[in-house]
Coordinates of C-alpha atoms in Angstrom, one line a residue:
X1 CA 36.4 -39.9 -5.3
X2 CA 36.5 -39.4 -9.0
X3 CA 37.7 -36.0 -10.6
X4 CA 37.3 -34.9 -13.5
X5 CA 38.9 -31.9 -15.8
X6 CA 36.8 -30.3 -18.1
X7 CA 39.4 -28.1 -20.6
X8 CA 38.1 -25.6 -23.0
X9 CA 40.9 -22.6 -24.7
X10 CA 40.2 -19.0 -25.0
X11 CA 42.9 -16.5 -27.8
X12 CA 43.8 -12.9 -28.3
X13 CA 46.0 -12.7 -31.6
X14 CA 45.8 -9.0 -32.6
X15 CA 47.9 -7.6 -35.8
X16 CA 49.9 -5.5 -34.8
X17 CA 50.3 -6.4 -31.4
X18 CA 53.7 -7.5 -29.9
X19 CA 52.0 -9.8 -27.8
X20 CA 49.2 -12.2 -28.3
X21 CA 47.8 -14.6 -25.5
X22 CA 46.6 -18.3 -25.1
X23 CA 44.7 -20.2 -22.5
X24 CA 43.9 -23.5 -21.6
X25 CA 41.5 -24.1 -18.5
X26 CA 40.5 -27.0 -17.3
X27 CA 37.4 -26.8 -15.0
X28 CA 37.5 -29.9 -12.0
X29 CA 33.8 -31.4 -10.6
X30 CA 33.6 -34.5 -8.1
X31 CA 31.8 -37.1 -10.5
X32 CA 29.2 -37.1 -7.4
X33 CA 29.0 -33.3 -7.7
X34 CA 28.4 -33.3 -11.6
X35 CA 24.9 -33.8 -11.6
X36 CA 24.0 -30.6 -9.2
X37 CA 26.4 -29.0 -11.5
X38 CA 24.8 -29.6 -14.8
X39 CA 22.0 -28.3 -13.5
X40 CA 22.8 -25.2 -12.0
X41 CA 24.2 -24.3 -15.8
X42 CA 21.0 -25.8 -17.3
X43 CA 19.5 -23.5 -15.3
X44 CA 21.2 -20.5 -16.4
X45 CA 20.4 -20.9 -19.9
X46 CA 18.3 -18.0 -21.2
X47 CA 15.8 -18.3 -23.9
X48 CA 16.2 -21.0 -26.0
X49 CA 19.7 -20.9 -25.9
X50 CA 21.0 -24.4 -25.7
X51 CA 24.4 -23.9 -24.2
X52 CA 26.1 -20.8 -22.3
X53 CA 29.0 -19.5 -24.4
X54 CA 30.6 -16.4 -22.7
X55 CA 31.1 -14.6 -25.7
X56 CA 27.5 -15.2 -26.8
X57 CA 26.2 -13.5 -23.5
X58 CA 25.0 -10.2 -22.8
X59 CA 26.8 -7.8 -20.7
X60 CA 23.8 -8.0 -18.4
X61 CA 24.1 -11.6 -18.3
X62 CA 27.9 -12.1 -17.8
X63 CA 27.7 -11.0 -13.7
X64 CA 24.9 -13.4 -13.3
X65 CA 26.8 -16.0 -14.6
X66 CA 30.1 -15.2 -13.2
X67 CA 28.2 -15.1 -9.6
X68 CA 26.8 -19.0 -10.5
X69 CA 30.0 -20.3 -11.3
X70 CA 31.3 -18.3 -7.7
X71 CA 28.9 -21.1 -5.8
X72 CA 29.8 -24.2 -7.7
X73 CA 31.9 -27.0 -6.1
X74 CA 34.4 -26.5 -8.4
X75 CA 38.1 -26.2 -9.1
X76 CA 39.9 -24.1 -11.5
X77 CA 43.6 -24.4 -13.6
X78 CA 43.9 -21.8 -15.4
X79 CA 47.3 -22.3 -17.9
X80 CA 48.3 -19.2 -19.8
X81 CA 50.8 -18.2 -22.1
X82 CA 52.0 -15.1 -23.7
X83 CA 53.9 -16.0 -26.7
X84 CA 55.4 -13.9 -29.5
X85 CA 53.3 -13.6 -32.9
X86 CA 55.5 -15.6 -34.9
X87 CA 54.3 -18.4 -32.2
X88 CA 51.5 -20.2 -33.8
X89 CA 48.1 -21.1 -31.9
X90 CA 48.7 -24.7 -31.9
X91 CA 52.2 -24.0 -30.7
X92 CA 51.0 -22.4 -27.6
X93 CA 48.0 -24.9 -27.1
X94 CA 50.5 -27.9 -26.5
X95 CA 52.6 -25.6 -24.5
X96 CA 50.1 -25.2 -22.6
X97 CA 48.7 -28.6 -23.1
X98 CA 52.3 -30.0 -21.0
X99 CA 51.6 -27.2 -18.2
X100 CA 47.9 -28.3 -17.9
X101 CA 48.7 -31.9 -17.8
X102 CA 51.2 -32.0 -15.0
X103 CA 49.1 -29.9 -13.2
X104 CA 46.4 -32.1 -13.5
X105 CA 48.5 -35.2 -12.4
X106 CA 49.2 -33.3 -9.3
X107 CA 45.8 -32.7 -8.3
X108 CA 44.8 -36.2 -8.6
X109 CA 42.6 -35.8 -12.3
X110 CA 41.3 -39.4 -13.3
X111 CA 39.5 -38.2 -16.7
X112 CA 40.0 -34.8 -18.7
X113 CA 37.2 -33.7 -21.1
X114 CA 38.5 -31.6 -23.9
X115 CA 35.6 -29.5 -25.6
X116 CA 36.4 -31.4 -29.2
X117 CA 37.7 -29.2 -32.1
X118 CA 36.8 -31.9 -34.2
X119 CA 40.0 -32.5 -36.7
X120 CA 42.2 -30.9 -34.5
X121 CA 41.6 -33.4 -31.6
X122 CA 44.2 -35.0 -33.0
X123 CA 46.9 -32.3 -32.2
X124 CA 46.1 -32.6 -28.7
X125 CA 46.4 -36.6 -28.7
X126 CA 49.8 -36.2 -30.4
X127 CA 50.5 -34.3 -27.7
X128 CA 49.0 -37.0 -24.8
X129 CA 51.1 -39.9 -27.1
X130 CA 54.1 -38.3 -27.0
X131 CA 53.7 -38.2 -23.2
X132 CA 52.6 -41.1 -22.9
X133 CA 55.5 -42.9 -25.0
X134 CA 58.2 -41.0 -22.8
X135 CA 56.6 -42.5 -19.5
X136 CA 55.8 -39.0 -18.3
X137 CA 53.4 -38.6 -15.0
X138 CA 49.7 -37.6 -15.6
X139 CA 49.9 -39.1 -18.9
X140 CA 47.7 -42.1 -18.6
X141 CA 44.5 -40.2 -17.4
X142 CA 41.8 -40.9 -19.3
X143 CA 41.5 -38.5 -21.9
X144 CA 38.1 -37.7 -24.1
X145 CA 36.3 -34.9 -26.7
X146 CA 32.9 -34.1 -26.7
X147 CA 31.1 -31.0 -28.3
X148 CA 30.2 -28.2 -25.8
X149 CA 26.4 -28.9 -26.9
X150 CA 26.8 -32.8 -25.3
X151 CA 28.7 -31.8 -21.7
X152 CA 27.4 -28.7 -19.2
X153 CA 30.4 -28.9 -18.0
X154 CA 32.5 -27.7 -20.9
X155 CA 30.5 -24.8 -20.6
X156 CA 32.1 -23.8 -17.4
X157 CA 35.3 -24.0 -18.4
X158 CA 34.4 -21.8 -21.6
X159 CA 33.0 -19.4 -19.2
X160 CA 36.3 -19.2 -17.0
X161 CA 39.0 -18.7 -19.9
X162 CA 36.3 -15.8 -21.0
X163 CA 36.2 -14.2 -17.8
X164 CA 39.8 -14.9 -17.5
X165 CA 40.8 -13.3 -21.4
X166 CA 38.1 -10.3 -20.7
X167 CA 39.7 -9.4 -17.4
X168 CA 43.4 -9.7 -18.9
X169 CA 42.3 -7.7 -22.0
X170 CA 40.9 -4.9 -19.5
X171 CA 37.0 -5.5 -21.1
X172 CA 35.4 -6.3 -17.7
X173 CA 36.1 -7.5 -14.4
X174 CA 33.7 -10.9 -13.9
X175 CA 37.2 -12.8 -13.2
X176 CA 36.8 -11.4 -9.7
X177 CA 33.8 -13.2 -9.0
X178 CA 35.3 -16.2 -10.4
X179 CA 39.3 -16.0 -9.2
X180 CA 39.3 -17.7 -5.9
X181 CA 38.7 -20.8 -7.0
X182 CA 40.9 -20.7 -9.8
X183 CA 44.7 -21.4 -9.9
X184 CA 46.6 -19.7 -12.4
X185 CA 50.0 -21.3 -14.1
X186 CA 51.8 -18.9 -16.0
X187 CA 53.5 -20.9 -19.0
X188 CA 57.3 -20.1 -20.1
X189 CA 57.8 -19.1 -24.1
X190 CA 60.8 -21.5 -25.0

């Protein structure tokens, strides 16, 4: 069975707060289930929207989306770092990415597909190249970058990250519908 991890992020950085939060989420889908997962996600789109984006959805649609995700044959890994404001978002991402790569290796993931951040993709590649240079396990996994509009499975990672962050913020609890299929891994601030 070929297993692909679809990765997206979410963060909270507010002025005056003593702690910021960064999460990097991987949703794992077996390639033989991918067409069914994509089709289920496409059916969840509303109106003329081309993608599902957690933060752009209405309050009324969020429980529908979370419930549908809970029914899909997926597993998730949610890395989360609570950190001081002095740590940049890119540093927080690197820390989460290192932990996430180790987790994905443990789960025997064959491919990691990141939502592209265009010019910032190079930052992720530097972390992965560093892992490869030092022979760390998991570093040889195939890595690709795509825009969210090019791969519906990336919508899953966006929604899981959004639901987790909104739950963490106390905004709403759609996370409870998804939580059983995900494992949360806390990342330590150096």
